[in-house]
XYZ file of C-alpha atoms in Angstrom:
429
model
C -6.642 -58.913 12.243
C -9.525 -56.826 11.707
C -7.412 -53.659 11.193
C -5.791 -54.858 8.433
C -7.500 -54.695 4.692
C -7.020 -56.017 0.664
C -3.320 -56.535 0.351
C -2.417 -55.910 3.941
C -5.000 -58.397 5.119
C -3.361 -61.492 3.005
C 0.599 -60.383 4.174
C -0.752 -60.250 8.019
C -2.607 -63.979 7.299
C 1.269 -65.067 5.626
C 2.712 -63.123 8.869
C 0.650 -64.454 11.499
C 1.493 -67.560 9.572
C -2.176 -69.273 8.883
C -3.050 -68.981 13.307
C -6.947 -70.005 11.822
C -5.475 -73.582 9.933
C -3.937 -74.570 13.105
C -0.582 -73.400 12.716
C -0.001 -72.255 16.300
C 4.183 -73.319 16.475
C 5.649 -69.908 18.024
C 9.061 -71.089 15.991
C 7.260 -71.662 12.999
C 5.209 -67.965 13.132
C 8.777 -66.488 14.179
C 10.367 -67.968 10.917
C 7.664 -66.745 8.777
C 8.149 -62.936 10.361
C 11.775 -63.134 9.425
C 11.161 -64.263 5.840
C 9.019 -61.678 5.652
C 10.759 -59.612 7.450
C 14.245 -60.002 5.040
C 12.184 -59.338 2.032
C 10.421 -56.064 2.620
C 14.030 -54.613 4.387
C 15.575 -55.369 1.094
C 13.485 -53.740 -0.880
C 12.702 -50.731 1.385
C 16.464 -50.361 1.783
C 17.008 -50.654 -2.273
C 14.718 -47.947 -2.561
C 15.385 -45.816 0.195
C 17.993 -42.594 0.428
C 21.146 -41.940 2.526
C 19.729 -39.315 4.988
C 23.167 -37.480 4.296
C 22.494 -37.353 0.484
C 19.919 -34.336 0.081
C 20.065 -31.209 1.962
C 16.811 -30.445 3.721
C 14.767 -27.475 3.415
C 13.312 -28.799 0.014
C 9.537 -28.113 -0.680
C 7.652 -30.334 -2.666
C 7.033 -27.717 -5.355
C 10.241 -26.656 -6.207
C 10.579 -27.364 -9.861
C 14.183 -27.106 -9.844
C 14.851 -30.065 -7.429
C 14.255 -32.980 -9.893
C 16.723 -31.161 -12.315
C 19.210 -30.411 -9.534
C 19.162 -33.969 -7.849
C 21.519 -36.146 -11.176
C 20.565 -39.821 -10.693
C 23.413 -41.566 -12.706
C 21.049 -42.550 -15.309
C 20.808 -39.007 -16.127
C 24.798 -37.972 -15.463
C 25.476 -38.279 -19.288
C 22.966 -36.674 -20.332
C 24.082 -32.835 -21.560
C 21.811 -29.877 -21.225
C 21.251 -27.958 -23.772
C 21.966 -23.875 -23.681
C 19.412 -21.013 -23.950
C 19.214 -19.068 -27.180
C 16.207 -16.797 -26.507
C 17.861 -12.948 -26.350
C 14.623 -11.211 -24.585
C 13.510 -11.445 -21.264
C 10.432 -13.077 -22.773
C 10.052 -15.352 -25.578
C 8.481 -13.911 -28.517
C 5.613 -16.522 -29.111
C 4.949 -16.417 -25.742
C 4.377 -12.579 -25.504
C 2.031 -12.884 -28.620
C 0.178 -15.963 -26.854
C -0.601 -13.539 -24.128
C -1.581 -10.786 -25.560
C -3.778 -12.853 -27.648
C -5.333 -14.418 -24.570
C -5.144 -11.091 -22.781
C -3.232 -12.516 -19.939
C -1.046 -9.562 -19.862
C 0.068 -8.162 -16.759
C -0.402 -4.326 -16.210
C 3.544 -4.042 -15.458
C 3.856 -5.220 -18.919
C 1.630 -3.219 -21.038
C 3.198 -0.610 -23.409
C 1.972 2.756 -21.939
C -1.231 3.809 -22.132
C -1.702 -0.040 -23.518
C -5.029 -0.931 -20.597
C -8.096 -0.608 -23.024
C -9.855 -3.263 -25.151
C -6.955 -5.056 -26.759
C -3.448 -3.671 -24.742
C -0.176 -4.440 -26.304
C 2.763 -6.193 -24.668
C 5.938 -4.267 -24.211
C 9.023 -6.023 -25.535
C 10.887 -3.932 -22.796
C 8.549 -4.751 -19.886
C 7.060 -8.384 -20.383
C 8.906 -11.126 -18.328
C 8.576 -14.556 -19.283
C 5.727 -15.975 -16.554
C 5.880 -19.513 -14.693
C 4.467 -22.410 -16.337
C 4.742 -25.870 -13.959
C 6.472 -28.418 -16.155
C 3.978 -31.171 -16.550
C 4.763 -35.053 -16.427
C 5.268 -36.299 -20.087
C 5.586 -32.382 -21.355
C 8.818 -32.209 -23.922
C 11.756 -29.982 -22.441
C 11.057 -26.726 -23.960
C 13.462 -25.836 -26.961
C 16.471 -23.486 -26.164
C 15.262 -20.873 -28.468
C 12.544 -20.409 -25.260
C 14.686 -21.037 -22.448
C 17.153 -17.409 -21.712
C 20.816 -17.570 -21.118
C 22.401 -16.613 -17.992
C 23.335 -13.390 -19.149
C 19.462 -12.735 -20.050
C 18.267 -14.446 -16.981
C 20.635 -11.903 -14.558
C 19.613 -9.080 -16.838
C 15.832 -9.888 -16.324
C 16.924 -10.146 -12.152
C 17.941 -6.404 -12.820
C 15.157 -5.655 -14.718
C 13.282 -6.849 -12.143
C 15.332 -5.295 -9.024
C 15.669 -2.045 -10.667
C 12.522 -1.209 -12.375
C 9.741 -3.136 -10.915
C 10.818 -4.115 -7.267
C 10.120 0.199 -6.602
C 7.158 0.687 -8.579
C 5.355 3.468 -6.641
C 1.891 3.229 -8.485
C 0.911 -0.377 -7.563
C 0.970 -2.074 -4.196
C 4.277 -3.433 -2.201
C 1.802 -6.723 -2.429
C 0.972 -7.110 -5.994
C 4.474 -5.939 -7.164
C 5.709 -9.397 -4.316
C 3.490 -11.491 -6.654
C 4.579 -10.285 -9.879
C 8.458 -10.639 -9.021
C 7.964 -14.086 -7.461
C 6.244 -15.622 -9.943
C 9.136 -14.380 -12.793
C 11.773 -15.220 -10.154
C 10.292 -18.327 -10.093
C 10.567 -18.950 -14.077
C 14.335 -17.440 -13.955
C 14.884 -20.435 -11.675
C 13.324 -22.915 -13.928
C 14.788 -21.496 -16.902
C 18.536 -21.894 -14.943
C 17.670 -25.169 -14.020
C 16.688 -27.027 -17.525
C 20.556 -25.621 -18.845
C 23.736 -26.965 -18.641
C 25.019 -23.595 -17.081
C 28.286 -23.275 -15.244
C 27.620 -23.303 -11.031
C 29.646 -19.859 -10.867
C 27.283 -18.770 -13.497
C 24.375 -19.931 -11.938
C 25.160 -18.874 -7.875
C 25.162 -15.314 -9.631
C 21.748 -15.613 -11.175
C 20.282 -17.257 -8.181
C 21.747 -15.042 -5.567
C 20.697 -12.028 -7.169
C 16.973 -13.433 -7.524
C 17.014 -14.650 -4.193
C 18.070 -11.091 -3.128
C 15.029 -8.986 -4.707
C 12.512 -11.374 -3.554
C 13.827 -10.781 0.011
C 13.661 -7.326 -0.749
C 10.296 -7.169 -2.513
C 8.593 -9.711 0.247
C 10.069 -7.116 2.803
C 7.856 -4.513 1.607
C 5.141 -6.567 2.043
C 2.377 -4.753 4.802
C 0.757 -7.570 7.101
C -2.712 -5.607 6.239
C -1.936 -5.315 2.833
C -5.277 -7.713 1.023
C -3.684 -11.727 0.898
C -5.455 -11.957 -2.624
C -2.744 -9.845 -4.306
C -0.184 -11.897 -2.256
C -0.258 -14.791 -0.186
C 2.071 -14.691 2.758
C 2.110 -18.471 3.159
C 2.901 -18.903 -0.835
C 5.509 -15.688 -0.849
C 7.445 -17.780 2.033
C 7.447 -21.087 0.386
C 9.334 -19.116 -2.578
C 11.819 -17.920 -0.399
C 12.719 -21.113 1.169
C 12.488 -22.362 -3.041
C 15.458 -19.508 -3.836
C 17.514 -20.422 -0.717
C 16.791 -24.370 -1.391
C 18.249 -23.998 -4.998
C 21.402 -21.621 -4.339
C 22.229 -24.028 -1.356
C 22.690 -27.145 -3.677
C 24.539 -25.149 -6.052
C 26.441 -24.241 -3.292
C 27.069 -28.059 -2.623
C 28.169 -29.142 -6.223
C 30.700 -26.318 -6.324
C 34.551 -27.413 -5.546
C 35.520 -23.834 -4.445
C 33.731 -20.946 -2.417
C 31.412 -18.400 -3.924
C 32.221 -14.632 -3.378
C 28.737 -14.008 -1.938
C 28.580 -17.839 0.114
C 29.546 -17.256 3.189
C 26.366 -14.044 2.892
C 23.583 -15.983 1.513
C 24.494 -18.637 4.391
C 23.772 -16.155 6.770
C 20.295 -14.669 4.770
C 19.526 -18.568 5.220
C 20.351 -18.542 8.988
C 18.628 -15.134 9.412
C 15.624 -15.936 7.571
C 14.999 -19.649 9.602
C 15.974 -17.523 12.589
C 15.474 -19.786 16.211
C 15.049 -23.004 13.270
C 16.678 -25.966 15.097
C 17.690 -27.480 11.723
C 18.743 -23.909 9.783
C 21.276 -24.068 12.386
C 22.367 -27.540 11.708
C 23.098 -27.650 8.290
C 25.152 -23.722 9.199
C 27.083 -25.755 11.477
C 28.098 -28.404 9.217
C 29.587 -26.141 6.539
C 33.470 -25.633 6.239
C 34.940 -24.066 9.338
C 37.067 -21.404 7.177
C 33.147 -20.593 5.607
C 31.633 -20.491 9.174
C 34.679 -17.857 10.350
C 33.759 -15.217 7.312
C 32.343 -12.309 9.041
C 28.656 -12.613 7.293
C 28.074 -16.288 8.988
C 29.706 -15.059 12.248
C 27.067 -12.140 12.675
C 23.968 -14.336 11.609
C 25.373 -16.993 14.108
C 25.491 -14.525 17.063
C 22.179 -12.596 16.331
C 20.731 -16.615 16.410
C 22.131 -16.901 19.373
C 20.943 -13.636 20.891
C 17.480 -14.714 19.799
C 17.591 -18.681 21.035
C 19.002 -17.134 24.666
C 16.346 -14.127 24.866
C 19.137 -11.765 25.026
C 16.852 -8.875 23.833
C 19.475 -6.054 24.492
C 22.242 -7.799 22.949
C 19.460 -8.853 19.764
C 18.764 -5.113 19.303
C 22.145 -3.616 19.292
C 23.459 -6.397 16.261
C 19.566 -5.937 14.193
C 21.069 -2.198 14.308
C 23.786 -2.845 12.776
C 22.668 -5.601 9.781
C 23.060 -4.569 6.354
C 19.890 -4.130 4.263
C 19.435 -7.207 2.693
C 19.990 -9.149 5.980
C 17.335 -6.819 7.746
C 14.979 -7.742 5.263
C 15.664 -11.458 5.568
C 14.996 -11.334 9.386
C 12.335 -8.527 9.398
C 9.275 -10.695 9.978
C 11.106 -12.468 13.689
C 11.478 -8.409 14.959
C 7.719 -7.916 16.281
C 8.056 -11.634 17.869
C 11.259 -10.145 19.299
C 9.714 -7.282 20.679
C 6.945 -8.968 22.213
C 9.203 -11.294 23.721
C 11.336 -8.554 25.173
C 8.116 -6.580 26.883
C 6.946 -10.295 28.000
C 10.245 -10.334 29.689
C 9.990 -6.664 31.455
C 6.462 -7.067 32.252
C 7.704 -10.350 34.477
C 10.656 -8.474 36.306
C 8.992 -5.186 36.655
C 5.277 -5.769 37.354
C 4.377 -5.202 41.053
C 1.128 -4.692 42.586
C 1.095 -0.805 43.039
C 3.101 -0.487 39.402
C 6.346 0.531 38.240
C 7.088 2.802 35.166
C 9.399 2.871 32.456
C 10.334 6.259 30.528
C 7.957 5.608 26.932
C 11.023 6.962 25.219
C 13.211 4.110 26.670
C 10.933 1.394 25.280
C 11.465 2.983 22.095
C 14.990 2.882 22.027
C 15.548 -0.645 23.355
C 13.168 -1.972 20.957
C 14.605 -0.127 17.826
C 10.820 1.254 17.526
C 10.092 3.780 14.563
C 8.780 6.797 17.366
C 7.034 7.332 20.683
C 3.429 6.238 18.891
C 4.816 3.007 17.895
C 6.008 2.424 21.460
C 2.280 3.823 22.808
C 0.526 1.674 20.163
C 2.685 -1.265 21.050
C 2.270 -1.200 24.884
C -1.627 -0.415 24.432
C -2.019 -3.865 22.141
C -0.316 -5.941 24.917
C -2.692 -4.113 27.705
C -0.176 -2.091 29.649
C -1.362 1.322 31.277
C 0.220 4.602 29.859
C 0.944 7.814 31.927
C 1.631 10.624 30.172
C 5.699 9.876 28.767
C 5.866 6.390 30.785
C 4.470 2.600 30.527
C 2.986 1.470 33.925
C 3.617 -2.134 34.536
C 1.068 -3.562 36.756
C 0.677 -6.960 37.719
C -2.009 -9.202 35.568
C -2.312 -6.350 33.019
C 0.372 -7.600 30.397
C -1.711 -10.052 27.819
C -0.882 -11.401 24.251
C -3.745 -11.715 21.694
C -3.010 -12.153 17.839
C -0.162 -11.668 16.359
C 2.550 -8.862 17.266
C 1.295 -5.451 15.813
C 2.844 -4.278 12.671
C 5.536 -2.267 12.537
C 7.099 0.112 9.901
C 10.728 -0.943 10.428
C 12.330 2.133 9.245
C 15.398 1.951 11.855
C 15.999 -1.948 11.389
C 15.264 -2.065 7.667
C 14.112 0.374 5.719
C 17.036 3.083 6.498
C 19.634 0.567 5.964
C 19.910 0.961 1.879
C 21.698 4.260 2.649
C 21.909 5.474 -0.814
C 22.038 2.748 -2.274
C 19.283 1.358 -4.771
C 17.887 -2.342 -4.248
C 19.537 -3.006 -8.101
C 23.160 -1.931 -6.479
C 22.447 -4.112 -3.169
C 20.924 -7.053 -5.295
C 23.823 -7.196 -8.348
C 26.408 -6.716 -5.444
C 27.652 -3.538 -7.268
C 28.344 -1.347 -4.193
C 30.727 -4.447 -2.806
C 33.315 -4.092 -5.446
C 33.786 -6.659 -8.603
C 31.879 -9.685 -8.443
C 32.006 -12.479 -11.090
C 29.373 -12.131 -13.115
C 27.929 -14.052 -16.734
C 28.897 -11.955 -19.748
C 26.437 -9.296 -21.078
C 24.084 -10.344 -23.686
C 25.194 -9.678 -27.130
């Protein structure tokens, strides 16, 4: 009894059924327990969700969720439609620039003195966290579809390659306006065709702009943790959009596999793969993310190679940060079959090629971090040597990922434009 305090104490003393007044019947202490019992299973099962109900891979701070998830209190209730035409609201780009909360991508040119001015062309509406008891903003603040995917390109085409600020400040910037883009598609009534669109092509340049990302880039411009957690927000809201649609999205059966390829080795990524339509699941997208899954979950490192060759650019990106895990695994695995006494050697330029490394000094710099001996042109394997410390070195993934756009700009790859017609909201008038 002594573990048990305040309002736990007195339903253990109803429980127990009074043991210190001299009720000691084991019937009568049994009865009491089922009483009990039938009341709290009612009203934990009232209360309680179908595990079937919600997808998982929902994070607590997704905005969008409570606006996604209809309770049939709210299924009359009609949305209202954005009327703002810019990418950011008017009073809201004069309330910054007042409070000179202006980002540098958004000041007119030549704009970074005292008092610099916000660009009508460059500012993008930032996130603000709804608050509990806050009003729904008006629709003359909230952007259309149309303006929402034309902000994504915006975004994709102008920012996402900005060569004079960092890969990891640019990250922040994009995935805190992707992030509004989402909330802004999420408090309208907008069409689920209309709204895959905007949401696959936001999910797209975040992959692309988190790709970028060096691992010894500062974490104070952006923080890997937080840049993740956005990810898994974009793939968490296109997913149950996916769900409420009747029919298949062009681009589905794609962003499936990003999802796949993203959670790579994730027990439940794979799961909720599985259970989608088989006729989905056959598309060739799903079928390559399901065997390069495979390849990973089996340690088929040859096999894992040859198909991370051939991915397209925005599925390298989504699978980038598993390669140096990959590779360590793989040199794990030769340093166990290989490692004798008196040494063997490998050819240095046959690392490089079965790891899809960017040059002979990657392969050098990635056999010296894991303690194996180099002579000359070849990697000495040597029994005891091999060690793991931190995390896999840092690669520039120019053969897996960066290579792969292959003319292409990220705004083509991200609006689906060098794939032929896609459905896509109306322009802005």
């Amino acid at each position: 009894m002594g573990r048990f305090k305040g309002e736990n104490r007195s339903q253990a003393r109803w429980i127990m059924g009074g043991v210190s007044k001299g009720r000691g019947s084991c019937k009568w202490r049994k009865s009491r327990r089922a009483e009990w019992a039938s009341l709290t299973g009612a009203r934990a099962g009232a209360s309680s969700p179908r595990q079937d109900a919600v997808p998982r891979f929902r994070w607590p701070g997704d905005a969008e969720w409570a606006s996604s998830t209809h309770t049939p209190a709210m299924s009359d209730c009609k949305l209202p439609m954005g009327l703002c035409p810019d990418m950011c609201p008017a009073a809201e780009r004069v309330r910054r620039e007042r409070e000179r909360r202006l980002h540098r991508l958004e000041v007119e040119p030549g704009g970074r003195g005292n008092a610099p001015r916000a660009d009508p062309r460059r500012t993008v509406k930032e996130y603000s966290r709804p608050a509990a008891g806050k009003a729904r903003p008006p629709p003359s603040l909230l952007r259309p579809p149309a303006v929402l995917l034309a902000t994504v390109r915006y975004l994709a085409g102008e920012v996402a390659g900005r060569a004079d600020v960092s890969c990891a400040e640019v990250a922040s910037f994009v995935a805190d306006r992707l992030r509004a883009v989402r909330l802004d598609l999420s408090l309208q009534g907008v069409d689920d065709a209309d709204a895959a669109t905007v949401l696959e092509a936001a999910l797209a340049t975040l992959l692309a702009v988190v790709a970028r990302v060096r691992p010894e880039e500062p974490r104070g411009a952006a923080d890997p943790v937080l840049l993740q957690t956005q990810v898994q927000e974009g793939f968490g809201s296109l997913r149950r959009c996916y769900a409420r649609g009747r029919a298949p999205h062009p681009r589905q059966a794609a962003f499936q596999g990003l999802f796949l390829l993203y959670n790579l080795g994730s027990v439940e990524a794979l799961q909720e793969v599985l259970q989608l339509p088989a006729a989905l699941r056959a598309c060739p997208p799903l079928q390559t993310a399901l065997a390069v899954d495979a390849a990973f979950r089996e340690d088929n490192h040859a096999r894992l190679f040859r198909l991370l060759r051939t991915l397209p650019y925005l599925q390298s990106c989504a699978v980038q940060e598993h390669i140096g895990y990959a590779r360590r695994k793989a040199l794990a695995r030769l340093s166990r079959a290989l490692s004798t006494p008196k040494g063997q050697t490998l050819p240095l330029d046959f690392i490089e090629h079965f790891l899809a490394l960017d040059g002979l000094q990657e392969a050098r710099d990635l056999c010296q971090a894991h303690g194996l001996t180099l002579d000359k042109d070849r990697v000495v394997f040597l029994r005891g040597q091999y060690s793991e410390e931190g995390l896999p070195p840092s690669g520039t993934y120019h053969i897996l990922v960066g290579n792969k756009l292959q003319g292409h700009t990220l705004e083509d790859v991200v609006m689906a434009e060098e794939d032929g017609d896609i459905h896509r909201p109306g322009s802005p008038a």
